[in-house]
Amino acid sequence: MYQLNANENPYPPLPSVVAALAGAAGRANRYPDRFSTDLTEALARRLDVPTAHLALGAGSVGVLQHLLHALVRDGDEVVFAWPSFEAYPHLTAMNRGVAVQVPLRDETHDLDALAAAIGPRTRVVLVCNPNNPTSTAVGRSALERFLDQVPAEVTVVLDEAYREFVTDPDAPDGIALYRDRPNVVVTRTFSKAYGLAGLRIGYAVAHESLAAAIRSSAVPFGVTAAAQTGAVASLAAEAELLERVELVVKERERTATALRDLGLTVPHSESNFLWLPLGGRTEEFAAACAAAGVAVRAFPGEGIRLTIGEPEANDTVLTIATSFASS
């Protein structure tokens, strides 16, 4: 079964990363570095940020859980677009917050509506950019205008789990935006582009007080030694890894073009997946994929999120789509 339902990288870790992980396995009897010193320093150099502006966790979702735990109190509101990352409502409820969901417009964040939804109980606004599951990204100027409207006491999280797959020069880089905005937090992950989904490692970039609050809510030793080692080795091999990202992007464009040529609607993607807004035919398409040995992520009544995988997996989906489009 091809797994095109979890937005995983189809490529395994690089040989240099695998070798580093093998060495870490031999030290599994020891606790990890609680402060992730080597990785924090490597990220600080890579991103040109102070080490005090970094917080790590078990994937970017783990970091987001720490942030909400630190900032949200009973009845506080967390505002986000919908549909968006499925963990948002769950994490909000876990922290006794109230989820305020703002419908997308044309498969993209409606930033004006998102700003209008901010009220006196709003503590956090989540902006998934590119958005999961619709793959779209908002532009830099639009996002800057939105950020300028957000009250200083409201924290805005720019969830950039798919940042490495972005090719549109107009798409904003959250790290550049956070620098002069103390209420902005950027979350990223090693799960997608870096191919370390199984190790669960992500990070947040925020000004010192916010980063400290995130770290204070983290589980001690929550980032394993293997995850830290794999992330450091991946950063060292980043040029080689980004060649793989380029291959995924090329395959994304090939697959999207082929689907559009069949007459299917496919929004422009800036991620490692495509969105097929199939409405009432969503489950029919998902069932056809499953019968052909391909798992896709179906949102009943809305659409299919299709991870870009191995070319043969994508070709299988295109074969299914050909029959689907003609039926």
mmCIF file of C-alpha atoms in Angstrom:
data_model
loop_
_atom_site.group_PDB
_atom_site.id
_atom_site.type_symbol
_atom_site.label_atom_id
_atom_site.label_comp_id
_atom_site.label_asym_id
_atom_site.label_seq_id
_atom_site.Cartn_x
_atom_site.Cartn_y
_atom_site.Cartn_z
ATOM 1 C CA MET A 1 0.000 0.000 0.000
ATOM 2 C CA TYR A 2 1.381 3.395 -1.012
ATOM 3 C CA GLN A 3 1.029 5.851 1.877
ATOM 4 C CA LEU A 4 -0.028 9.173 0.352
ATOM 5 C CA ASN A 5 -2.126 10.162 3.344
ATOM 6 C CA ALA A 6 0.318 11.510 5.936
ATOM 7 C CA ASN A 7 2.464 14.064 4.054
ATOM 8 C CA GLU A 8 5.590 12.036 4.726
ATOM 9 C CA ASN A 9 8.757 12.437 2.683
ATOM 10 C CA PRO A 10 9.027 9.495 0.258
ATOM 11 C CA TYR A 11 12.807 9.441 0.649
ATOM 12 C CA PRO A 12 14.530 7.765 3.614
ATOM 13 C CA PRO A 13 17.136 9.678 5.665
ATOM 14 C CA LEU A 14 20.446 10.317 3.917
ATOM 15 C CA PRO A 15 23.267 7.799 4.537
ATOM 16 C CA SER A 16 25.159 10.336 6.663
ATOM 17 C CA VAL A 17 22.070 10.807 8.836
ATOM 18 C CA VAL A 18 21.539 7.049 9.141
ATOM 19 C CA ALA A 19 25.171 6.647 10.257
ATOM 20 C CA ALA A 20 24.737 9.330 12.902
ATOM 21 C CA LEU A 21 21.550 7.669 14.136
ATOM 22 C CA ALA A 22 23.327 4.312 14.394
ATOM 23 C CA GLY A 23 25.866 5.933 16.693
ATOM 24 C CA ALA A 24 23.097 7.450 18.804
ATOM 25 C CA ALA A 25 21.420 4.051 19.157
ATOM 26 C CA GLY A 26 24.518 2.761 20.913
ATOM 27 C CA ARG A 27 24.023 5.399 23.613
ATOM 28 C CA ALA A 28 20.325 4.764 24.186
ATOM 29 C CA ASN A 29 20.970 3.830 27.814
ATOM 30 C CA ARG A 30 21.678 7.516 28.551
ATOM 31 C CA TYR A 31 19.149 10.307 28.887
ATOM 32 C CA PRO A 32 19.202 12.900 26.100
ATOM 33 C CA ASP A 33 20.540 16.397 26.571
ATOM 34 C CA ARG A 34 17.580 18.075 28.231
ATOM 35 C CA PHE A 35 18.456 21.420 26.639
ATOM 36 C CA SER A 36 19.229 20.036 23.144
ATOM 37 C CA THR A 37 22.382 22.136 23.193
ATOM 38 C CA ASP A 38 24.000 20.986 19.947
ATOM 39 C CA LEU A 39 20.778 21.221 17.964
ATOM 40 C CA THR A 40 19.808 24.579 19.449
ATOM 41 C CA GLU A 41 23.202 26.012 18.533
ATOM 42 C CA ALA A 42 23.042 24.527 15.024
ATOM 43 C CA LEU A 43 19.566 25.990 14.460
ATOM 44 C CA ALA A 44 20.639 29.375 15.824
ATOM 45 C CA ARG A 45 23.468 29.478 13.282
ATOM 46 C CA ARG A 46 21.276 28.252 10.450
ATOM 47 C CA LEU A 47 18.447 30.731 11.126
ATOM 48 C CA ASP A 48 20.567 33.607 12.458
ATOM 49 C CA VAL A 49 18.596 33.856 15.689
ATOM 50 C CA PRO A 50 19.673 33.853 19.356
ATOM 51 C CA THR A 51 19.624 30.473 21.083
ATOM 52 C CA ALA A 52 17.276 32.001 23.663
ATOM 53 C CA HIS A 53 14.703 32.448 20.876
ATOM 54 C CA LEU A 54 14.416 28.695 20.246
ATOM 55 C CA ALA A 55 12.220 26.011 21.811
ATOM 56 C CA LEU A 56 12.125 22.355 20.752
ATOM 57 C CA GLY A 57 9.553 19.608 20.993
ATOM 58 C CA ALA A 58 8.222 16.369 19.581
ATOM 59 C CA GLY A 59 7.439 17.734 16.134
ATOM 60 C CA SER A 60 6.002 21.185 15.561
ATOM 61 C CA VAL A 61 2.718 19.858 16.973
ATOM 62 C CA GLY A 62 4.513 19.119 20.240
ATOM 63 C CA VAL A 63 5.872 22.651 20.348
ATOM 64 C CA LEU A 64 2.393 24.017 19.664
ATOM 65 C CA GLN A 65 1.000 21.973 22.539
ATOM 66 C CA HIS A 66 3.614 23.499 24.854
ATOM 67 C CA LEU A 67 2.735 26.999 23.623
ATOM 68 C CA LEU A 68 -1.015 26.595 24.137
ATOM 69 C CA HIS A 69 -0.438 25.088 27.565
ATOM 70 C CA ALA A 70 1.613 28.135 28.509
ATOM 71 C CA LEU A 71 -0.747 30.790 27.129
ATOM 72 C CA VAL A 72 -4.331 29.502 27.170
ATOM 73 C CA ARG A 73 -6.542 29.475 30.251
ATOM 74 C CA ASP A 74 -10.079 28.126 30.676
ATOM 75 C CA GLY A 75 -12.349 29.742 28.109
ATOM 76 C CA ASP A 76 -9.633 31.599 26.215
ATOM 77 C CA GLU A 77 -10.085 31.607 22.455
ATOM 78 C CA VAL A 78 -7.779 30.148 19.832
ATOM 79 C CA VAL A 79 -8.608 31.447 16.345
ATOM 80 C CA PHE A 80 -7.693 29.595 13.166
ATOM 81 C CA ALA A 81 -8.885 29.019 9.607
ATOM 82 C CA TRP A 82 -10.887 25.928 8.719
ATOM 83 C CA PRO A 83 -10.262 23.479 7.245
ATOM 84 C CA SER A 84 -6.693 23.602 8.453
ATOM 85 C CA PHE A 85 -4.327 21.370 10.443
ATOM 86 C CA GLU A 86 -6.481 18.784 12.179
ATOM 87 C CA ALA A 87 -4.545 19.020 15.446
ATOM 88 C CA TYR A 88 -5.659 22.604 16.085
ATOM 89 C CA PRO A 89 -9.140 21.828 17.515
ATOM 90 C CA HIS A 90 -7.751 18.885 19.504
ATOM 91 C CA LEU A 91 -4.913 20.869 21.064
ATOM 92 C CA THR A 92 -7.241 23.769 21.842
ATOM 93 C CA ALA A 93 -9.658 21.445 23.646
ATOM 94 C CA MET A 94 -6.787 19.742 25.516
ATOM 95 C CA ASN A 95 -5.866 23.113 26.976
ATOM 96 C CA ARG A 96 -9.481 24.033 27.805
ATOM 97 C CA GLY A 97 -9.596 26.714 25.174
ATOM 98 C CA VAL A 98 -12.424 27.633 22.830
ATOM 99 C CA ALA A 99 -11.796 27.047 19.128
ATOM 100 C CA VAL A 100 -12.935 29.825 16.802
ATOM 101 C CA GLN A 101 -12.940 28.478 13.257
ATOM 102 C CA VAL A 102 -12.927 30.901 10.329
ATOM 103 C CA PRO A 103 -13.911 29.468 6.922
ATOM 104 C CA LEU A 104 -11.375 29.582 4.110
ATOM 105 C CA ARG A 105 -12.076 31.648 1.023
ATOM 106 C CA ASP A 106 -11.147 30.018 -2.295
ATOM 107 C CA GLU A 107 -9.173 27.323 -0.429
ATOM 108 C CA THR A 108 -6.983 30.021 1.190
ATOM 109 C CA HIS A 109 -6.901 31.872 4.509
ATOM 110 C CA ASP A 110 -9.391 34.738 4.629
ATOM 111 C CA LEU A 111 -7.115 37.037 6.599
ATOM 112 C CA ASP A 112 -9.684 39.834 6.882
ATOM 113 C CA ALA A 113 -12.195 37.434 8.416
ATOM 114 C CA LEU A 114 -9.479 35.986 10.636
ATOM 115 C CA ALA A 115 -8.650 39.463 11.959
ATOM 116 C CA ALA A 116 -12.344 40.217 12.503
ATOM 117 C CA ALA A 117 -12.704 37.032 14.576
ATOM 118 C CA ILE A 118 -10.192 38.238 17.183
ATOM 119 C CA GLY A 119 -12.022 39.245 20.354
ATOM 120 C CA PRO A 120 -11.276 40.130 23.983
ATOM 121 C CA ARG A 121 -10.834 36.450 24.941
ATOM 122 C CA THR A 122 -8.513 35.638 22.027
ATOM 123 C CA ARG A 123 -5.067 34.570 23.188
ATOM 124 C CA VAL A 124 -3.648 32.825 20.129
ATOM 125 C CA VAL A 125 -4.186 32.942 16.363
ATOM 126 C CA LEU A 126 -2.870 30.049 14.269
ATOM 127 C CA VAL A 127 -1.935 30.640 10.637
ATOM 128 C CA CYS A 128 -0.921 27.486 8.781
ATOM 129 C CA ASN A 129 1.095 28.705 5.804
ATOM 130 C CA PRO A 130 1.133 26.804 3.481
ATOM 131 C CA ASN A 131 -2.200 25.550 4.705
ATOM 132 C CA ASN A 132 -2.829 21.899 5.471
ATOM 133 C CA PRO A 133 -4.907 20.387 3.824
ATOM 134 C CA THR A 134 -5.502 22.848 0.972
ATOM 135 C CA SER A 135 -1.788 23.412 0.119
ATOM 136 C CA THR A 136 -2.207 27.151 -0.549
ATOM 137 C CA ALA A 137 -0.074 29.988 0.833
ATOM 138 C CA VAL A 138 -0.940 33.611 1.531
ATOM 139 C CA GLY A 139 1.317 36.340 0.175
ATOM 140 C CA ARG A 140 3.797 38.424 2.122
ATOM 141 C CA SER A 141 2.042 41.792 1.920
ATOM 142 C CA ALA A 142 -1.338 40.290 2.865
ATOM 143 C CA LEU A 143 0.165 38.541 5.867
ATOM 144 C CA GLU A 144 2.011 41.679 6.953
ATOM 145 C CA ARG A 145 -1.227 43.690 6.803
ATOM 146 C CA PHE A 146 -2.909 41.023 8.906
ATOM 147 C CA LEU A 147 -0.143 40.995 11.504
ATOM 148 C CA ASP A 148 -0.350 44.766 11.772
ATOM 149 C CA GLN A 149 -4.024 44.430 12.750
ATOM 150 C CA VAL A 150 -3.471 41.884 15.537
ATOM 151 C CA PRO A 151 -3.375 43.349 19.065
ATOM 152 C CA ALA A 152 0.047 43.147 20.693
ATOM 153 C CA GLU A 153 -1.268 40.944 23.508
ATOM 154 C CA VAL A 154 -2.446 38.241 21.061
ATOM 155 C CA THR A 155 0.147 35.685 19.979
ATOM 156 C CA VAL A 156 0.210 34.745 16.299
ATOM 157 C CA VAL A 157 1.683 31.362 15.411
ATOM 158 C CA LEU A 158 2.934 31.032 11.837
ATOM 159 C CA ASP A 159 2.876 27.262 11.330
ATOM 160 C CA GLU A 160 5.442 26.669 8.582
ATOM 161 C CA ALA A 161 5.719 22.885 8.581
ATOM 162 C CA TYR A 162 6.012 22.926 4.770
ATOM 163 C CA ARG A 163 8.186 26.002 4.336
ATOM 164 C CA GLU A 164 10.995 24.163 2.520
ATOM 165 C CA PHE A 165 8.640 23.221 -0.335
ATOM 166 C CA VAL A 166 7.628 26.831 -1.039
ATOM 167 C CA THR A 167 8.768 28.174 -4.426
ATOM 168 C CA ASP A 168 6.594 31.305 -4.809
ATOM 169 C CA PRO A 169 8.884 34.323 -4.201
ATOM 170 C CA ASP A 170 5.864 36.217 -2.846
ATOM 171 C CA ALA A 171 5.294 33.684 -0.069
ATOM 172 C CA PRO A 172 6.470 35.094 3.268
ATOM 173 C CA ASP A 173 9.275 33.723 5.395
ATOM 174 C CA GLY A 174 8.015 33.714 8.969
ATOM 175 C CA ILE A 175 11.525 34.059 10.397
ATOM 176 C CA ALA A 176 11.890 37.418 8.647
ATOM 177 C CA LEU A 177 8.500 38.536 9.956
ATOM 178 C CA TYR A 178 9.034 37.517 13.577
ATOM 179 C CA ARG A 179 12.196 39.602 14.045
ATOM 180 C CA ASP A 180 10.458 42.922 14.723
ATOM 181 C CA ARG A 181 7.148 41.476 15.982
ATOM 182 C CA PRO A 182 7.373 40.269 19.614
ATOM 183 C CA ASN A 183 3.954 38.557 19.427
ATOM 184 C CA VAL A 184 4.836 36.329 16.444
ATOM 185 C CA VAL A 185 5.991 32.724 16.835
ATOM 186 C CA VAL A 186 7.181 30.544 13.941
ATOM 187 C CA THR A 187 6.933 26.757 14.180
ATOM 188 C CA ARG A 188 8.751 24.369 11.848
ATOM 189 C CA THR A 189 9.525 20.679 11.746
ATOM 190 C CA PHE A 190 12.072 18.107 10.633
ATOM 191 C CA SER A 191 9.255 15.678 9.784
ATOM 192 C CA LYS A 192 8.546 16.753 6.217
ATOM 193 C CA ALA A 193 11.405 18.097 4.092
ATOM 194 C CA TYR A 194 14.059 16.532 6.326
ATOM 195 C CA GLY A 195 12.385 13.123 6.348
ATOM 196 C CA LEU A 196 12.514 12.555 10.117
ATOM 197 C CA ALA A 197 8.790 12.078 10.805
ATOM 198 C CA GLY A 198 9.464 8.936 12.841
ATOM 199 C CA LEU A 199 11.818 10.742 15.198
ATOM 200 C CA ARG A 200 9.369 13.534 16.145
ATOM 201 C CA ILE A 201 11.427 16.719 16.226
ATOM 202 C CA GLY A 202 10.283 20.289 15.639
ATOM 203 C CA TYR A 203 10.980 23.780 16.915
ATOM 204 C CA ALA A 204 9.622 27.237 17.531
ATOM 205 C CA VAL A 205 11.301 30.579 16.942
ATOM 206 C CA ALA A 206 10.011 33.364 19.183
ATOM 207 C CA HIS A 207 11.206 36.332 21.162
ATOM 208 C CA GLU A 208 12.856 35.443 24.428
ATOM 209 C CA SER A 209 9.892 35.705 26.793
ATOM 210 C CA LEU A 210 7.613 33.645 24.558
ATOM 211 C CA ALA A 211 10.313 31.063 23.832
ATOM 212 C CA ALA A 212 10.949 30.733 27.567
ATOM 213 C CA ALA A 213 7.230 30.203 28.188
ATOM 214 C CA ILE A 214 7.148 27.423 25.595
ATOM 215 C CA ARG A 215 10.196 25.731 27.091
ATOM 216 C CA SER A 216 8.740 25.980 30.599
ATOM 217 C CA SER A 217 5.736 23.892 29.518
ATOM 218 C CA ALA A 218 7.792 21.179 27.830
ATOM 219 C CA VAL A 219 8.119 17.658 29.191
ATOM 220 C CA PRO A 220 11.675 17.115 30.506
ATOM 221 C CA PHE A 221 13.754 14.979 28.135
ATOM 222 C CA GLY A 222 10.859 15.079 25.674
ATOM 223 C CA VAL A 223 13.156 15.351 22.644
ATOM 224 C CA THR A 224 15.068 12.097 22.325
ATOM 225 C CA ALA A 225 18.796 11.840 21.768
ATOM 226 C CA ALA A 226 18.182 10.126 18.432
ATOM 227 C CA ALA A 227 15.942 12.980 17.303
ATOM 228 C CA GLN A 228 18.527 15.570 18.289
ATOM 229 C CA THR A 229 21.299 13.639 16.534
ATOM 230 C CA GLY A 230 19.247 13.124 13.393
ATOM 231 C CA ALA A 231 18.301 16.788 13.200
ATOM 232 C CA VAL A 232 21.888 17.999 13.656
ATOM 233 C CA ALA A 233 23.107 15.571 10.983
ATOM 234 C CA SER A 234 20.307 16.661 8.652
ATOM 235 C CA LEU A 235 21.223 20.325 9.026
ATOM 236 C CA ALA A 236 24.825 19.416 8.193
ATOM 237 C CA ALA A 237 23.599 17.680 5.027
ATOM 238 C CA GLU A 238 21.042 20.344 4.172
ATOM 239 C CA ALA A 239 22.292 21.022 0.643
ATOM 240 C CA GLU A 240 21.881 17.351 -0.255
ATOM 241 C CA LEU A 241 18.496 17.192 1.432
ATOM 242 C CA LEU A 242 17.239 20.225 -0.460
ATOM 243 C CA GLU A 243 18.063 18.439 -3.713
ATOM 244 C CA ARG A 244 15.475 15.886 -2.647
ATOM 245 C CA VAL A 245 13.037 18.677 -1.870
ATOM 246 C CA GLU A 246 13.511 19.922 -5.418
ATOM 247 C CA LEU A 247 12.658 16.456 -6.741
ATOM 248 C CA VAL A 248 9.450 16.446 -4.683
ATOM 249 C CA VAL A 249 8.528 19.899 -5.986
ATOM 250 C CA LYS A 250 9.086 18.808 -9.595
ATOM 251 C CA GLU A 251 6.942 15.734 -9.006
ATOM 252 C CA ARG A 252 4.297 17.946 -7.386
ATOM 253 C CA GLU A 253 4.129 20.127 -10.480
ATOM 254 C CA ARG A 254 4.047 17.117 -12.827
ATOM 255 C CA THR A 255 1.206 15.489 -10.908
ATOM 256 C CA ALA A 256 -0.779 18.713 -10.535
ATOM 257 C CA THR A 257 -0.495 19.489 -14.245
ATOM 258 C CA ALA A 258 -1.641 15.980 -15.195
ATOM 259 C CA LEU A 259 -4.651 16.221 -12.867
ATOM 260 C CA ARG A 260 -5.624 19.621 -14.263
ATOM 261 C CA ASP A 261 -5.300 18.266 -17.794
ATOM 262 C CA LEU A 262 -7.966 15.734 -16.811
ATOM 263 C CA GLY A 263 -10.285 18.592 -15.918
ATOM 264 C CA LEU A 264 -9.910 18.302 -12.150
ATOM 265 C CA THR A 265 -9.576 21.390 -9.976
ATOM 266 C CA VAL A 266 -6.215 21.547 -8.207
ATOM 267 C CA PRO A 267 -5.280 24.734 -6.300
ATOM 268 C CA HIS A 268 -1.706 25.941 -6.666
ATOM 269 C CA SER A 269 0.359 24.069 -4.085
ATOM 270 C CA GLU A 270 3.306 25.372 -2.077
ATOM 271 C CA SER A 271 3.621 22.186 -0.022
ATOM 272 C CA ASN A 272 4.461 18.507 -0.563
ATOM 273 C CA PHE A 273 0.836 17.601 -1.229
ATOM 274 C CA LEU A 274 -2.085 18.540 -3.476
ATOM 275 C CA TRP A 275 -5.681 19.331 -2.640
ATOM 276 C CA LEU A 276 -8.518 17.952 -4.764
ATOM 277 C CA PRO A 277 -11.799 19.672 -3.812
ATOM 278 C CA LEU A 278 -14.085 16.850 -4.941
ATOM 279 C CA GLY A 279 -17.054 17.626 -2.698
ATOM 280 C CA GLY A 280 -19.592 14.811 -2.763
ATOM 281 C CA ARG A 281 -17.337 12.516 -4.781
ATOM 282 C CA THR A 282 -14.520 12.575 -2.229
ATOM 283 C CA GLU A 283 -15.224 9.195 -0.655
ATOM 284 C CA GLU A 284 -15.723 7.560 -4.051
ATOM 285 C CA PHE A 285 -12.272 8.714 -5.153
ATOM 286 C CA ALA A 286 -10.672 7.617 -1.878
ATOM 287 C CA ALA A 287 -12.247 4.171 -2.200
ATOM 288 C CA ALA A 288 -10.938 3.803 -5.761
ATOM 289 C CA CYS A 289 -7.450 4.740 -4.574
ATOM 290 C CA ALA A 290 -7.615 2.232 -1.725
ATOM 291 C CA ALA A 291 -8.704 -0.503 -4.107
ATOM 292 C CA ALA A 292 -5.636 0.244 -6.232
ATOM 293 C CA GLY A 293 -3.312 0.108 -3.223
ATOM 294 C CA VAL A 294 -2.994 3.827 -2.466
ATOM 295 C CA ALA A 295 -3.977 5.438 0.846
ATOM 296 C CA VAL A 296 -5.057 9.089 0.535
ATOM 297 C CA ARG A 297 -6.477 11.444 3.130
ATOM 298 C CA ALA A 298 -10.179 11.985 2.564
ATOM 299 C CA PHE A 299 -12.149 14.847 4.103
ATOM 300 C CA PRO A 300 -15.726 13.590 3.507
ATOM 301 C CA GLY A 301 -17.821 16.016 1.532
ATOM 302 C CA GLU A 302 -14.855 18.336 0.986
ATOM 303 C CA GLY A 303 -11.870 16.848 -0.800
ATOM 304 C CA ILE A 304 -8.754 14.705 -0.974
ATOM 305 C CA ARG A 305 -5.329 15.607 0.349
ATOM 306 C CA LEU A 306 -2.821 13.801 -1.823
ATOM 307 C CA THR A 307 0.749 13.573 -0.586
ATOM 308 C CA ILE A 308 3.389 13.635 -3.316
ATOM 309 C CA GLY A 309 5.107 10.274 -3.077
ATOM 310 C CA GLU A 310 7.163 8.021 -5.286
ATOM 311 C CA PRO A 311 6.537 8.634 -9.028
ATOM 312 C CA GLU A 312 4.970 5.181 -9.385
ATOM 313 C CA ALA A 313 2.560 5.966 -6.541
ATOM 314 C CA ASN A 314 1.592 9.255 -8.141
ATOM 315 C CA ASP A 315 1.151 7.519 -11.498
ATOM 316 C CA THR A 316 -1.244 5.060 -9.893
ATOM 317 C CA VAL A 317 -3.344 7.970 -8.658
ATOM 318 C CA LEU A 318 -3.280 9.544 -12.112
ATOM 319 C CA THR A 319 -4.569 6.305 -13.614
ATOM 320 C CA ILE A 320 -7.420 6.316 -11.111
ATOM 321 C CA ALA A 321 -8.102 9.990 -11.784
ATOM 322 C CA THR A 322 -8.298 9.337 -15.524
ATOM 323 C CA SER A 323 -11.115 6.856 -15.000
ATOM 324 C CA PHE A 324 -12.719 9.072 -12.390
ATOM 325 C CA ALA A 325 -12.705 12.160 -14.607
ATOM 326 C CA SER A 326 -14.332 10.297 -17.492
ATOM 327 C CA SER A 327 -17.090 8.720 -15.397
#
